[in-house]
Short mmCIF file of C-alpha atoms in Angstrom, two decimals:
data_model
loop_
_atom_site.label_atom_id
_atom_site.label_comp_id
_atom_site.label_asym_id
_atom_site.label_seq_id
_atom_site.Cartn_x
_atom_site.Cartn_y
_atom_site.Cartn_z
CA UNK A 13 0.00 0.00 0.00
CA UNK A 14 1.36 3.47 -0.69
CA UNK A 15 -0.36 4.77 2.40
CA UNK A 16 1.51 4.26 6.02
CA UNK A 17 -0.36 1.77 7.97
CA UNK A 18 -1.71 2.35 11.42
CA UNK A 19 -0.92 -0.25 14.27
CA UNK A 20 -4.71 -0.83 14.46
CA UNK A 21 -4.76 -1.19 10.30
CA UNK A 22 -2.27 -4.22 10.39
CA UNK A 23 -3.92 -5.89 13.73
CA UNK A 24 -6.69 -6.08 11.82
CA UNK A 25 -5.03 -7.52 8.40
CA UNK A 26 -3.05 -9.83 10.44
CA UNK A 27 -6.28 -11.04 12.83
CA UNK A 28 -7.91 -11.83 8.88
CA UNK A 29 -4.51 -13.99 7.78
CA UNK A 30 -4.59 -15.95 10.57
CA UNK A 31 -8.49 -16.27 10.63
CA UNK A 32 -7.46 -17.81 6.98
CA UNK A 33 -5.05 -20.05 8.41
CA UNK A 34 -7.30 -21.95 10.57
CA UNK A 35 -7.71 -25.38 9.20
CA UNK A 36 -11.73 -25.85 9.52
CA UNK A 37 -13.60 -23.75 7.21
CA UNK A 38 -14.68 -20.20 8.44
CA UNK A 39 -16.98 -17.44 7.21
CA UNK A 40 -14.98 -14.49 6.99
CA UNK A 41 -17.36 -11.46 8.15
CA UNK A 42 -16.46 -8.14 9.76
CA UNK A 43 -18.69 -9.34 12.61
CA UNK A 44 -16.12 -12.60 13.33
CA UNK A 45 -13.57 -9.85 12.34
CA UNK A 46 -14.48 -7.12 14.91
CA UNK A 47 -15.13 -9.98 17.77
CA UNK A 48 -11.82 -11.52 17.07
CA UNK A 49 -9.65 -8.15 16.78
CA UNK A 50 -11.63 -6.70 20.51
CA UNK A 51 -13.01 -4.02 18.40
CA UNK A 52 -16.55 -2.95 16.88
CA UNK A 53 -17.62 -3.85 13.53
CA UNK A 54 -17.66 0.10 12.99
CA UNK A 55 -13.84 0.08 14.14
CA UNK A 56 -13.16 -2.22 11.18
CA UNK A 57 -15.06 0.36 8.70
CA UNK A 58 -13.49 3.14 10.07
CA UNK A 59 -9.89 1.76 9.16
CA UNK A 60 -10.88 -0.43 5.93
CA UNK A 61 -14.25 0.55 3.87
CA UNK A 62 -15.41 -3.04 3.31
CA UNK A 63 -13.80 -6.20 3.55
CA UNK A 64 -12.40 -6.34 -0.03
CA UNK A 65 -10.12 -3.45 1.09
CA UNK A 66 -8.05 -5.27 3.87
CA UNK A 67 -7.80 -8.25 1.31
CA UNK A 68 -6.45 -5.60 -1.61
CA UNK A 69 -4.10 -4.68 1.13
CA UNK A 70 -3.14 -8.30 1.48
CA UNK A 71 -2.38 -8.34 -2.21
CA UNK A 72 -0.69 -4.93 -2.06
CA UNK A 73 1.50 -6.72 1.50
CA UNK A 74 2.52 -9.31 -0.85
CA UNK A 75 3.59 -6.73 -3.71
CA UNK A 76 5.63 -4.64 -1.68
CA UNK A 77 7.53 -7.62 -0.14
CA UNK A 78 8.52 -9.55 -3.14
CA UNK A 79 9.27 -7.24 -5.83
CA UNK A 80 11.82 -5.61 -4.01
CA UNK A 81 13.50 -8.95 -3.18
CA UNK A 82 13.18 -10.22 -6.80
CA UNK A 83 15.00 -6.84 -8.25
CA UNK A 84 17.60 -7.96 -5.33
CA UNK A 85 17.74 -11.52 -6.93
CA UNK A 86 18.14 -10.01 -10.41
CA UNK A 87 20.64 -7.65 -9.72
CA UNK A 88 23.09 -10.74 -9.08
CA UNK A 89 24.87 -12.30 -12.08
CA UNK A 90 22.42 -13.58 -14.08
CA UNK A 91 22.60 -17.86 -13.85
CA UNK A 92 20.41 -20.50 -15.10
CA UNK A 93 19.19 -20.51 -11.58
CA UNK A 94 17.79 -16.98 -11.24
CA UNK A 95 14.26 -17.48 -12.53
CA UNK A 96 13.95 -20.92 -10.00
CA UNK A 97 15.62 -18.58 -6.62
CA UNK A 98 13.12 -15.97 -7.83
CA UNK A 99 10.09 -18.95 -7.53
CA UNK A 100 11.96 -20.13 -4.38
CA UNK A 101 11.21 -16.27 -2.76
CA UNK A 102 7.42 -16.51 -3.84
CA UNK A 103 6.78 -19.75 -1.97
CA UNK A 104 9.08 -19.30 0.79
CA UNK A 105 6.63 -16.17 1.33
CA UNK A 106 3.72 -18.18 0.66
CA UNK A 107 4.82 -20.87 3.40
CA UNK A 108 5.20 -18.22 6.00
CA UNK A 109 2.21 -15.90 4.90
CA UNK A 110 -0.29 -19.55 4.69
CA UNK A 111 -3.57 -17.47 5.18
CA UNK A 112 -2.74 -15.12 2.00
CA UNK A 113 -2.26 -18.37 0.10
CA UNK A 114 -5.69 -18.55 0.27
CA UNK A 115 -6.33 -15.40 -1.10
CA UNK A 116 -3.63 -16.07 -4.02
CA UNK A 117 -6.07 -19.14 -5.36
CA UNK A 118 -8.96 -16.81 -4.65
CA UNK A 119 -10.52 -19.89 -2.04
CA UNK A 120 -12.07 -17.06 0.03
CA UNK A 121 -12.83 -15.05 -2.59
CA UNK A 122 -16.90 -14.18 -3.00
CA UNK A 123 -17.94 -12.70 -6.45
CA UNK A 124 -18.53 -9.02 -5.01
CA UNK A 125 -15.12 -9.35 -4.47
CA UNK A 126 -14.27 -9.58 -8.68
CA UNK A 127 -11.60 -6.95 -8.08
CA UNK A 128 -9.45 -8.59 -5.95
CA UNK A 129 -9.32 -11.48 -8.63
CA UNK A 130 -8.06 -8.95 -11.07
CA UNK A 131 -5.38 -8.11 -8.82
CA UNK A 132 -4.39 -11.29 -7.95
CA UNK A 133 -4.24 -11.99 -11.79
CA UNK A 134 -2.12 -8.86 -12.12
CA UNK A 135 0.29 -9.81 -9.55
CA UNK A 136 0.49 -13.61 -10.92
CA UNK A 137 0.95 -11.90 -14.16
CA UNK A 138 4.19 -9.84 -13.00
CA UNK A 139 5.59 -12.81 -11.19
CA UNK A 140 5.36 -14.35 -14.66
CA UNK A 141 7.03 -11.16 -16.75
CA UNK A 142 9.61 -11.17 -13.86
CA UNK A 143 10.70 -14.93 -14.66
CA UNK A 144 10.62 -14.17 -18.33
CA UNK A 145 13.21 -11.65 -18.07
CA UNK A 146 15.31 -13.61 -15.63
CA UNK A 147 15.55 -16.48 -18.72
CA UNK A 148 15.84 -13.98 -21.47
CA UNK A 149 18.92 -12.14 -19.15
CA UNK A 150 20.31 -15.13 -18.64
CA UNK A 151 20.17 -16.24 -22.40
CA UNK A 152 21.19 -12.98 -23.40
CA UNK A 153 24.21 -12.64 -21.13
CA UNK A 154 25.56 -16.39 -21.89
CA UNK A 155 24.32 -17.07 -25.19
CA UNK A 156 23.05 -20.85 -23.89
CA UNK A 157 20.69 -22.40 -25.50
CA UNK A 158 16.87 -23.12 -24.58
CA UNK A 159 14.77 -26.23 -24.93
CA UNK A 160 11.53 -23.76 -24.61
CA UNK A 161 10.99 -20.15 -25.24
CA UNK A 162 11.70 -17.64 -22.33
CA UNK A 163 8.20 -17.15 -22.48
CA UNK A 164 7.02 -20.45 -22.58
CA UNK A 165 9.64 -21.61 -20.00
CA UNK A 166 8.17 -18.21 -17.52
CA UNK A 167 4.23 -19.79 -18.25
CA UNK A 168 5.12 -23.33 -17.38
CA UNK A 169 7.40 -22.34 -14.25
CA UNK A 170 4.43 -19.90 -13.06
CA UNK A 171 2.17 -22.90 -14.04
CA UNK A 172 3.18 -24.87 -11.55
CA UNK A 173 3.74 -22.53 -9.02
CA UNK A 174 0.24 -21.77 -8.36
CA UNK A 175 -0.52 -25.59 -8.67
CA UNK A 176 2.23 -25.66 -5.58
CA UNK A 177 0.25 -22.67 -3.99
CA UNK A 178 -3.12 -24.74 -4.75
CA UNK A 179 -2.10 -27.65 -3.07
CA UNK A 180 -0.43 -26.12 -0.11
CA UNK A 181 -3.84 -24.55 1.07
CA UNK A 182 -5.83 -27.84 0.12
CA UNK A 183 -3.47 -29.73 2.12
CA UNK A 184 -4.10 -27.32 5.37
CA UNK A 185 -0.93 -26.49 4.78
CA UNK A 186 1.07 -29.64 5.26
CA UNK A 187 3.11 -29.88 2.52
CA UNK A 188 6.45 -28.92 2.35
CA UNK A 189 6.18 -26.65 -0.95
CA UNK A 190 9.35 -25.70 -0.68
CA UNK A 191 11.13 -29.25 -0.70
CA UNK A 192 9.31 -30.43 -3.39
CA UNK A 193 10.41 -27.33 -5.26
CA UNK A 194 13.48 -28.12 -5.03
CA UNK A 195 13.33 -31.40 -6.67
CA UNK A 196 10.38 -29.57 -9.33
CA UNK A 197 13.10 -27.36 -10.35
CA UNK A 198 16.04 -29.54 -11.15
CA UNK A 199 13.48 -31.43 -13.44
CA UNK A 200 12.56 -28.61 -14.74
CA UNK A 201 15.89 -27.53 -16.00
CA UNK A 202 16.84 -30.44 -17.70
CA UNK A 203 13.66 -29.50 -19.87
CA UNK A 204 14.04 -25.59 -20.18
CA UNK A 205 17.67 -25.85 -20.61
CA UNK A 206 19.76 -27.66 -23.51
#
């Protein structure tokens, strides 16, 4: 978010994540909100307009933490591992951020809440564009050669790492995304790269 949060702003975004993390199924209302946060409902209002705007913020919390770190990761020498440490970062945030996993597959999502789907899309969109550009760098700067496309190589890796996302929140978050990334990715350069 461009704005500077309040204390009472990120209590209540962080009473939401982990009222996402809980394992049985919840309704998310401002009313469970409020009650769990030891405010009024008209607290909540006060600091977020509706409950679409703490999840935007969500989004925009996930925004401002790894796009800085990816530029970090890119500003290394480029490697045929760049665009797999960049899909490490997203899912090492995802594994300690569980309840915004389950906005990233849109689980809690209602349809009044349409414009938080475009944002997600947006943001799975720029992880994609970033992973692109890591390849096409890295081809660029050592002239290897490329079983797939940069672009085609970015939509498969991106691909699979919302099916990772997916089944990290359908396993109650069990899994251990990222050890089985590891092993996804060296399989998965033995069929980007020649």
């Amino acid at each position: 978010m461009t704005e500077t949060l309040t204390n009472r702003q990120i209590n209540i975004m962080q009473t939401l994540v982990s009222m996402l993390e809980s394992k049985e199924p919840i309704k998310i209302t401002t009313a469970e909100l409020a009650k769990r946060c030891e405010i009024t409902e008209a607290a909540i209002y006060k600091h977020f307009p509706s409950k679409r705007k703490i999840y935007e913020g969500l989004v925009d919390f996930c925004e401002e933490n790894i796009f800085p770190r990816i530029s970090s990761i890119k500003k290394e020498v480029s490697s045929p591992e760049t665009p797999f440490n960049i899909c490490t970062l997203i899912l090492a945030f995802c594994e300690k951020n569980k309840g915004i996993c389950k906005i990233l597959t849109r689980e809690v999502l209602t349809p009044d809440e349409i414009k938080i789907e475009e944002k997600v899309n947006h943001l799975f969109e720029r992880f994609e564009l970033e992973i692109k550009l890591a390849f096409q760098n890295y081809e660029q700067s050592s002239k290897a050669k490329f079983n797939l496309t940069p672009t085609d190589s970015a939509g498969l890796i991106v691909s699979i790492l919302e099916g990772k996302i997916q089944s990290f929140v359908r396993s109650n978050f069990k899994r251990k995304v990222l050890e089985e990334w590891n092993e996804y990715s060296s399989r998965l350069k033995l069929t980007i790269y020649k």
